[in-house]
């Protein structure tokens, strides 16, 4: 089966966004450029970790390679909704990050979830001999590859953090998300809060 590589080097727009009301949101990474629009679904925790790891990558690139980083974005920046139609190309299983020293750009690669990942999540038993076959499980999987400048990366990080934090507010006692109808707080012995 052939795989697709959706490459945007650089994109006109690359953002994290959601579809749906808080508590039922589906998270997406969306890239637009050259008349193409690609949206890939992922989990909230993946968006949060992506923002965190991109910040670490920029800091490390500055430390090791002397890359000039832009100041933290003070303005709101791109706060527009996702472009429509939001058609999911695939669900992200793996995220890869790299810094290209030659072009001083950040490379983000979102790789589709494959059958091997489903087996690992289900706790499938694998023999020692099968580890050799798992060296490159991502070769035949669809992927989204985006190349961003440090400035565009900083804007992506700020928007991703806003999107993650825009969900349901946490319970002040237990930290679990509050539903509009309240929730059963374990710190109140199951009484509605």
PDB file of C-alpha atoms in Angstrom:
ATOM      1  CA  UNK A   1       0.000   0.000   0.000  1.00  0.00           C
ATOM      2  CA  UNK A   2       1.366   3.416  -0.888  1.00  0.00           C
ATOM      3  CA  UNK A   3       1.738   6.138   1.661  1.00  0.00           C
ATOM      4  CA  UNK A   4       1.389   9.881   1.273  1.00  0.00           C
ATOM      5  CA  UNK A   5       3.734  12.540   2.539  1.00  0.00           C
ATOM      6  CA  UNK A   6       1.949  15.875   2.850  1.00  0.00           C
ATOM      7  CA  UNK A   7       4.884  18.308   2.807  1.00  0.00           C
ATOM      8  CA  UNK A   8       4.519  22.027   3.481  1.00  0.00           C
ATOM      9  CA  UNK A   9       7.924  23.697   3.339  1.00  0.00           C
ATOM     10  CA  UNK A  10       6.889  26.328   4.446  1.00  0.00           C
ATOM     11  CA  UNK A  11       3.089  26.410   4.871  1.00  0.00           C
ATOM     12  CA  UNK A  12       0.978  29.527   4.449  1.00  0.00           C
ATOM     13  CA  UNK A  13      -0.683  28.595   7.749  1.00  0.00           C
ATOM     14  CA  UNK A  14       0.002  25.856  10.318  1.00  0.00           C
ATOM     15  CA  UNK A  15      -2.137  25.751  13.462  1.00  0.00           C
ATOM     16  CA  UNK A  16      -3.556  23.543  16.164  1.00  0.00           C
ATOM     17  CA  UNK A  17      -7.322  23.802  16.580  1.00  0.00           C
ATOM     18  CA  UNK A  18     -10.429  21.996  17.715  1.00  0.00           C
ATOM     19  CA  UNK A  19     -13.872  21.057  16.515  1.00  0.00           C
ATOM     20  CA  UNK A  20     -16.721  20.550  18.973  1.00  0.00           C
ATOM     21  CA  UNK A  21     -17.817  21.862  22.360  1.00  0.00           C
ATOM     22  CA  UNK A  22     -15.553  21.629  25.438  1.00  0.00           C
ATOM     23  CA  UNK A  23     -15.522  18.091  26.765  1.00  0.00           C
ATOM     24  CA  UNK A  24     -16.206  16.691  23.298  1.00  0.00           C
ATOM     25  CA  UNK A  25     -13.501  18.482  21.317  1.00  0.00           C
ATOM     26  CA  UNK A  26     -11.471  16.798  18.608  1.00  0.00           C
ATOM     27  CA  UNK A  27      -7.987  18.260  18.230  1.00  0.00           C
ATOM     28  CA  UNK A  28      -6.387  18.838  14.832  1.00  0.00           C
ATOM     29  CA  UNK A  29      -3.165  20.044  13.296  1.00  0.00           C
ATOM     30  CA  UNK A  30      -3.952  21.860  10.071  1.00  0.00           C
ATOM     31  CA  UNK A  31      -1.573  22.968   7.324  1.00  0.00           C
ATOM     32  CA  UNK A  32      -2.489  25.122   4.327  1.00  0.00           C
ATOM     33  CA  UNK A  33      -0.363  26.045   1.362  1.00  0.00           C
ATOM     34  CA  UNK A  34      -0.141  25.796  -2.408  1.00  0.00           C
ATOM     35  CA  UNK A  35      -3.893  25.369  -2.745  1.00  0.00           C
ATOM     36  CA  UNK A  36      -3.873  22.345  -0.415  1.00  0.00           C
ATOM     37  CA  UNK A  37      -5.429  21.918   3.010  1.00  0.00           C
ATOM     38  CA  UNK A  38      -4.480  18.977   5.247  1.00  0.00           C
ATOM     39  CA  UNK A  39      -5.982  18.270   8.678  1.00  0.00           C
ATOM     40  CA  UNK A  40      -4.802  15.463  10.953  1.00  0.00           C
ATOM     41  CA  UNK A  41      -6.460  14.462  14.233  1.00  0.00           C
ATOM     42  CA  UNK A  42      -4.590  13.953  17.476  1.00  0.00           C
ATOM     43  CA  UNK A  43      -5.103  13.907  21.229  1.00  0.00           C
ATOM     44  CA  UNK A  44      -5.122  16.943  23.505  1.00  0.00           C
ATOM     45  CA  UNK A  45      -2.071  15.658  25.357  1.00  0.00           C
ATOM     46  CA  UNK A  46      -0.176  15.395  22.058  1.00  0.00           C
ATOM     47  CA  UNK A  47      -0.883  19.069  21.280  1.00  0.00           C
ATOM     48  CA  UNK A  48       0.243  20.063  24.764  1.00  0.00           C
ATOM     49  CA  UNK A  49       3.451  18.010  24.552  1.00  0.00           C
ATOM     50  CA  UNK A  50       4.158  19.280  21.041  1.00  0.00           C
ATOM     51  CA  UNK A  51       4.067  22.885  22.269  1.00  0.00           C
ATOM     52  CA  UNK A  52       6.282  22.012  25.237  1.00  0.00           C
ATOM     53  CA  UNK A  53       8.849  20.096  23.172  1.00  0.00           C
ATOM     54  CA  UNK A  54       8.953  22.797  20.469  1.00  0.00           C
ATOM     55  CA  UNK A  55       9.824  25.350  23.144  1.00  0.00           C
ATOM     56  CA  UNK A  56      12.611  23.066  24.369  1.00  0.00           C
ATOM     57  CA  UNK A  57      13.845  22.545  20.799  1.00  0.00           C
ATOM     58  CA  UNK A  58      14.067  26.302  20.175  1.00  0.00           C
ATOM     59  CA  UNK A  59      15.937  26.817  23.442  1.00  0.00           C
ATOM     60  CA  UNK A  60      18.388  24.027  22.581  1.00  0.00           C
ATOM     61  CA  UNK A  61      18.892  25.389  19.034  1.00  0.00           C
ATOM     62  CA  UNK A  62      19.739  28.774  20.505  1.00  0.00           C
ATOM     63  CA  UNK A  63      22.137  27.254  23.019  1.00  0.00           C
ATOM     64  CA  UNK A  64      23.933  24.890  20.627  1.00  0.00           C
ATOM     65  CA  UNK A  65      23.803  26.727  17.304  1.00  0.00           C
ATOM     66  CA  UNK A  66      23.380  30.379  18.308  1.00  0.00           C
ATOM     67  CA  UNK A  67      20.027  30.695  16.551  1.00  0.00           C
ATOM     68  CA  UNK A  68      18.406  34.073  17.167  1.00  0.00           C
ATOM     69  CA  UNK A  69      14.999  33.460  18.701  1.00  0.00           C
ATOM     70  CA  UNK A  70      12.124  35.892  18.549  1.00  0.00           C
ATOM     71  CA  UNK A  71      10.727  37.240  21.788  1.00  0.00           C
ATOM     72  CA  UNK A  72       7.623  35.569  23.187  1.00  0.00           C
ATOM     73  CA  UNK A  73       4.586  36.538  21.156  1.00  0.00           C
ATOM     74  CA  UNK A  74       2.856  39.418  22.937  1.00  0.00           C
ATOM     75  CA  UNK A  75      -0.062  39.800  20.550  1.00  0.00           C
ATOM     76  CA  UNK A  76      -2.913  37.331  20.143  1.00  0.00           C
ATOM     77  CA  UNK A  77      -1.733  36.329  16.654  1.00  0.00           C
ATOM     78  CA  UNK A  78      -3.758  33.848  14.601  1.00  0.00           C
ATOM     79  CA  UNK A  79      -6.944  33.206  16.537  1.00  0.00           C
ATOM     80  CA  UNK A  80      -9.110  32.286  13.540  1.00  0.00           C
ATOM     81  CA  UNK A  81     -10.967  28.971  13.464  1.00  0.00           C
ATOM     82  CA  UNK A  82      -9.700  26.027  11.437  1.00  0.00           C
ATOM     83  CA  UNK A  83     -10.173  26.321   7.695  1.00  0.00           C
ATOM     84  CA  UNK A  84     -13.114  24.344   6.347  1.00  0.00           C
ATOM     85  CA  UNK A  85     -13.726  21.646   5.395  1.00  0.00           C
ATOM     86  CA  UNK A  86     -11.969  19.886   8.266  1.00  0.00           C
ATOM     87  CA  UNK A  87     -11.508  16.443   6.734  1.00  0.00           C
ATOM     88  CA  UNK A  88      -9.324  14.140   8.822  1.00  0.00           C
ATOM     89  CA  UNK A  89      -6.545  12.689   6.661  1.00  0.00           C
ATOM     90  CA  UNK A  90      -5.379  10.376   9.441  1.00  0.00           C
ATOM     91  CA  UNK A  91      -5.008  10.088  13.225  1.00  0.00           C
ATOM     92  CA  UNK A  92      -1.533  10.938  14.501  1.00  0.00           C
ATOM     93  CA  UNK A  93       0.346   8.202  16.319  1.00  0.00           C
ATOM     94  CA  UNK A  94       3.854   9.659  16.408  1.00  0.00           C
ATOM     95  CA  UNK A  95       5.212  13.201  16.362  1.00  0.00           C
ATOM     96  CA  UNK A  96       8.789  13.918  15.318  1.00  0.00           C
ATOM     97  CA  UNK A  97      10.749  17.141  15.754  1.00  0.00           C
ATOM     98  CA  UNK A  98      14.048  18.298  14.291  1.00  0.00           C
ATOM     99  CA  UNK A  99      15.999  21.483  13.809  1.00  0.00           C
ATOM    100  CA  UNK A 100      17.619  21.987  10.393  1.00  0.00           C
ATOM    101  CA  UNK A 101      20.780  23.999  11.045  1.00  0.00           C
ATOM    102  CA  UNK A 102      21.400  24.749   7.344  1.00  0.00           C
ATOM    103  CA  UNK A 103      18.069  26.539   6.879  1.00  0.00           C
ATOM    104  CA  UNK A 104      17.515  27.510  10.550  1.00  0.00           C
ATOM    105  CA  UNK A 105      14.050  25.948  10.465  1.00  0.00           C
ATOM    106  CA  UNK A 106      12.065  23.603  12.664  1.00  0.00           C
ATOM    107  CA  UNK A 107      10.742  20.425  11.060  1.00  0.00           C
ATOM    108  CA  UNK A 108       7.588  18.887  12.513  1.00  0.00           C
ATOM    109  CA  UNK A 109       6.462  15.487  11.295  1.00  0.00           C
ATOM    110  CA  UNK A 110       3.133  13.944  12.277  1.00  0.00           C
ATOM    111  CA  UNK A 111       3.013  10.247  11.418  1.00  0.00           C
ATOM    112  CA  UNK A 112      -0.195   8.236  11.190  1.00  0.00           C
ATOM    113  CA  UNK A 113      -0.969   5.654  13.837  1.00  0.00           C
ATOM    114  CA  UNK A 114      -0.136   2.215  12.491  1.00  0.00           C
ATOM    115  CA  UNK A 115      -1.058  -1.348  13.343  1.00  0.00           C
ATOM    116  CA  UNK A 116       2.183  -1.819  15.297  1.00  0.00           C
ATOM    117  CA  UNK A 117       1.196   0.995  17.677  1.00  0.00           C
ATOM    118  CA  UNK A 118      -2.224  -0.560  18.228  1.00  0.00           C
ATOM    119  CA  UNK A 119      -0.535  -3.842  19.210  1.00  0.00           C
ATOM    120  CA  UNK A 120       1.758  -2.070  21.660  1.00  0.00           C
ATOM    121  CA  UNK A 121      -1.164  -0.197  23.225  1.00  0.00           C
ATOM    122  CA  UNK A 122      -3.095  -3.435  23.603  1.00  0.00           C
ATOM    123  CA  UNK A 123      -0.082  -5.080  25.217  1.00  0.00           C
ATOM    124  CA  UNK A 124       0.395  -7.627  22.447  1.00  0.00           C
ATOM    125  CA  UNK A 125       3.089 -10.255  23.104  1.00  0.00           C
ATOM    126  CA  UNK A 126       6.003  -9.974  20.721  1.00  0.00           C
ATOM    127  CA  UNK A 127       8.994 -12.265  20.317  1.00  0.00           C
ATOM    128  CA  UNK A 128      12.552 -10.962  20.508  1.00  0.00           C
ATOM    129  CA  UNK A 129      12.976 -11.733  16.793  1.00  0.00           C
ATOM    130  CA  UNK A 130      10.141  -9.362  15.856  1.00  0.00           C
ATOM    131  CA  UNK A 131      12.089  -6.375  17.203  1.00  0.00           C
ATOM    132  CA  UNK A 132      14.214  -6.351  14.044  1.00  0.00           C
ATOM    133  CA  UNK A 133      11.112  -5.804  11.918  1.00  0.00           C
ATOM    134  CA  UNK A 134       9.995  -2.924  14.140  1.00  0.00           C
ATOM    135  CA  UNK A 135      13.127  -0.835  13.506  1.00  0.00           C
ATOM    136  CA  UNK A 136      11.347   1.328  10.901  1.00  0.00           C
ATOM    137  CA  UNK A 137       7.594   0.819  11.352  1.00  0.00           C
ATOM    138  CA  UNK A 138       6.804   4.286  10.013  1.00  0.00           C
ATOM    139  CA  UNK A 139       8.129   3.852   6.472  1.00  0.00           C
ATOM    140  CA  UNK A 140       4.762   2.903   4.974  1.00  0.00           C
ATOM    141  CA  UNK A 141       2.577   5.283   7.022  1.00  0.00           C
ATOM    142  CA  UNK A 142       1.066   8.578   5.906  1.00  0.00           C
ATOM    143  CA  UNK A 143       2.705  11.683   7.309  1.00  0.00           C
ATOM    144  CA  UNK A 144       2.398  15.438   7.486  1.00  0.00           C
ATOM    145  CA  UNK A 145       5.724  17.292   7.311  1.00  0.00           C
ATOM    146  CA  UNK A 146       5.928  21.008   8.036  1.00  0.00           C
ATOM    147  CA  UNK A 147       8.969  23.285   8.024  1.00  0.00           C
ATOM    148  CA  UNK A 148       8.656  26.476  10.116  1.00  0.00           C
ATOM    149  CA  UNK A 149      10.845  29.462  10.896  1.00  0.00           C
ATOM    150  CA  UNK A 150      11.572  30.091  14.586  1.00  0.00           C
ATOM    151  CA  UNK A 151       9.069  32.991  14.479  1.00  0.00           C
ATOM    152  CA  UNK A 152       6.316  30.790  13.024  1.00  0.00           C
ATOM    153  CA  UNK A 153       7.183  28.082  15.549  1.00  0.00           C
ATOM    154  CA  UNK A 154       6.790  30.539  18.421  1.00  0.00           C
ATOM    155  CA  UNK A 155       3.373  31.606  17.043  1.00  0.00           C
ATOM    156  CA  UNK A 156       2.330  27.940  16.751  1.00  0.00           C
ATOM    157  CA  UNK A 157       3.381  27.291  20.368  1.00  0.00           C
ATOM    158  CA  UNK A 158       1.337  30.217  21.700  1.00  0.00           C
ATOM    159  CA  UNK A 159      -1.778  29.221  19.766  1.00  0.00           C
ATOM    160  CA  UNK A 160      -1.445  25.553  20.766  1.00  0.00           C
ATOM    161  CA  UNK A 161      -1.285  26.564  24.428  1.00  0.00           C
ATOM    162  CA  UNK A 162      -4.374  28.776  24.053  1.00  0.00           C
ATOM    163  CA  UNK A 163      -6.282  25.934  22.359  1.00  0.00           C
ATOM    164  CA  UNK A 164      -5.371  23.412  25.065  1.00  0.00           C
ATOM    165  CA  UNK A 165      -6.295  25.833  27.874  1.00  0.00           C
ATOM    166  CA  UNK A 166      -9.612  26.837  26.277  1.00  0.00           C
ATOM    167  CA  UNK A 167     -11.373  23.660  27.405  1.00  0.00           C
ATOM    168  CA  UNK A 168     -13.396  22.975  30.530  1.00  0.00           C
ATOM    169  CA  UNK A 169     -12.123  24.668  33.681  1.00  0.00           C
ATOM    170  CA  UNK A 170     -10.586  22.366  36.308  1.00  0.00           C
ATOM    171  CA  UNK A 171     -12.238  21.596  39.643  1.00  0.00           C
ATOM    172  CA  UNK A 172     -10.427  23.636  42.309  1.00  0.00           C
ATOM    173  CA  UNK A 173     -10.335  20.602  44.618  1.00  0.00           C
ATOM    174  CA  UNK A 174      -9.414  17.614  42.450  1.00  0.00           C
ATOM    175  CA  UNK A 175      -8.249  19.159  39.173  1.00  0.00           C
ATOM    176  CA  UNK A 176     -10.580  17.093  36.990  1.00  0.00           C
ATOM    177  CA  UNK A 177     -12.486  19.000  34.283  1.00  0.00           C
ATOM    178  CA  UNK A 178     -15.828  20.480  35.306  1.00  0.00           C
ATOM    179  CA  UNK A 179     -18.790  19.648  33.097  1.00  0.00           C
ATOM    180  CA  UNK A 180     -21.530  22.276  32.730  1.00  0.00           C
ATOM    181  CA  UNK A 181     -23.736  20.061  34.925  1.00  0.00           C
ATOM    182  CA  UNK A 182     -20.939  19.686  37.499  1.00  0.00           C
ATOM    183  CA  UNK A 183     -19.047  16.514  38.330  1.00  0.00           C
ATOM    184  CA  UNK A 184     -18.682  13.912  41.035  1.00  0.00           C
ATOM    185  CA  UNK A 185     -15.706  15.205  42.981  1.00  0.00           C
ATOM    186  CA  UNK A 186     -13.726  12.465  44.719  1.00  0.00           C
ATOM    187  CA  UNK A 187     -12.723  14.962  47.412  1.00  0.00           C
ATOM    188  CA  UNK A 188     -16.397  15.440  48.329  1.00  0.00           C
ATOM    189  CA  UNK A 189     -17.075  11.709  48.620  1.00  0.00           C
ATOM    190  CA  UNK A 190     -19.023  11.604  45.378  1.00  0.00           C
ATOM    191  CA  UNK A 191     -21.327  14.570  45.956  1.00  0.00           C
ATOM    192  CA  UNK A 192     -22.021  16.790  42.991  1.00  0.00           C
ATOM    193  CA  UNK A 193     -19.916  19.891  42.837  1.00  0.00           C
TER     194      UNK A 193
END
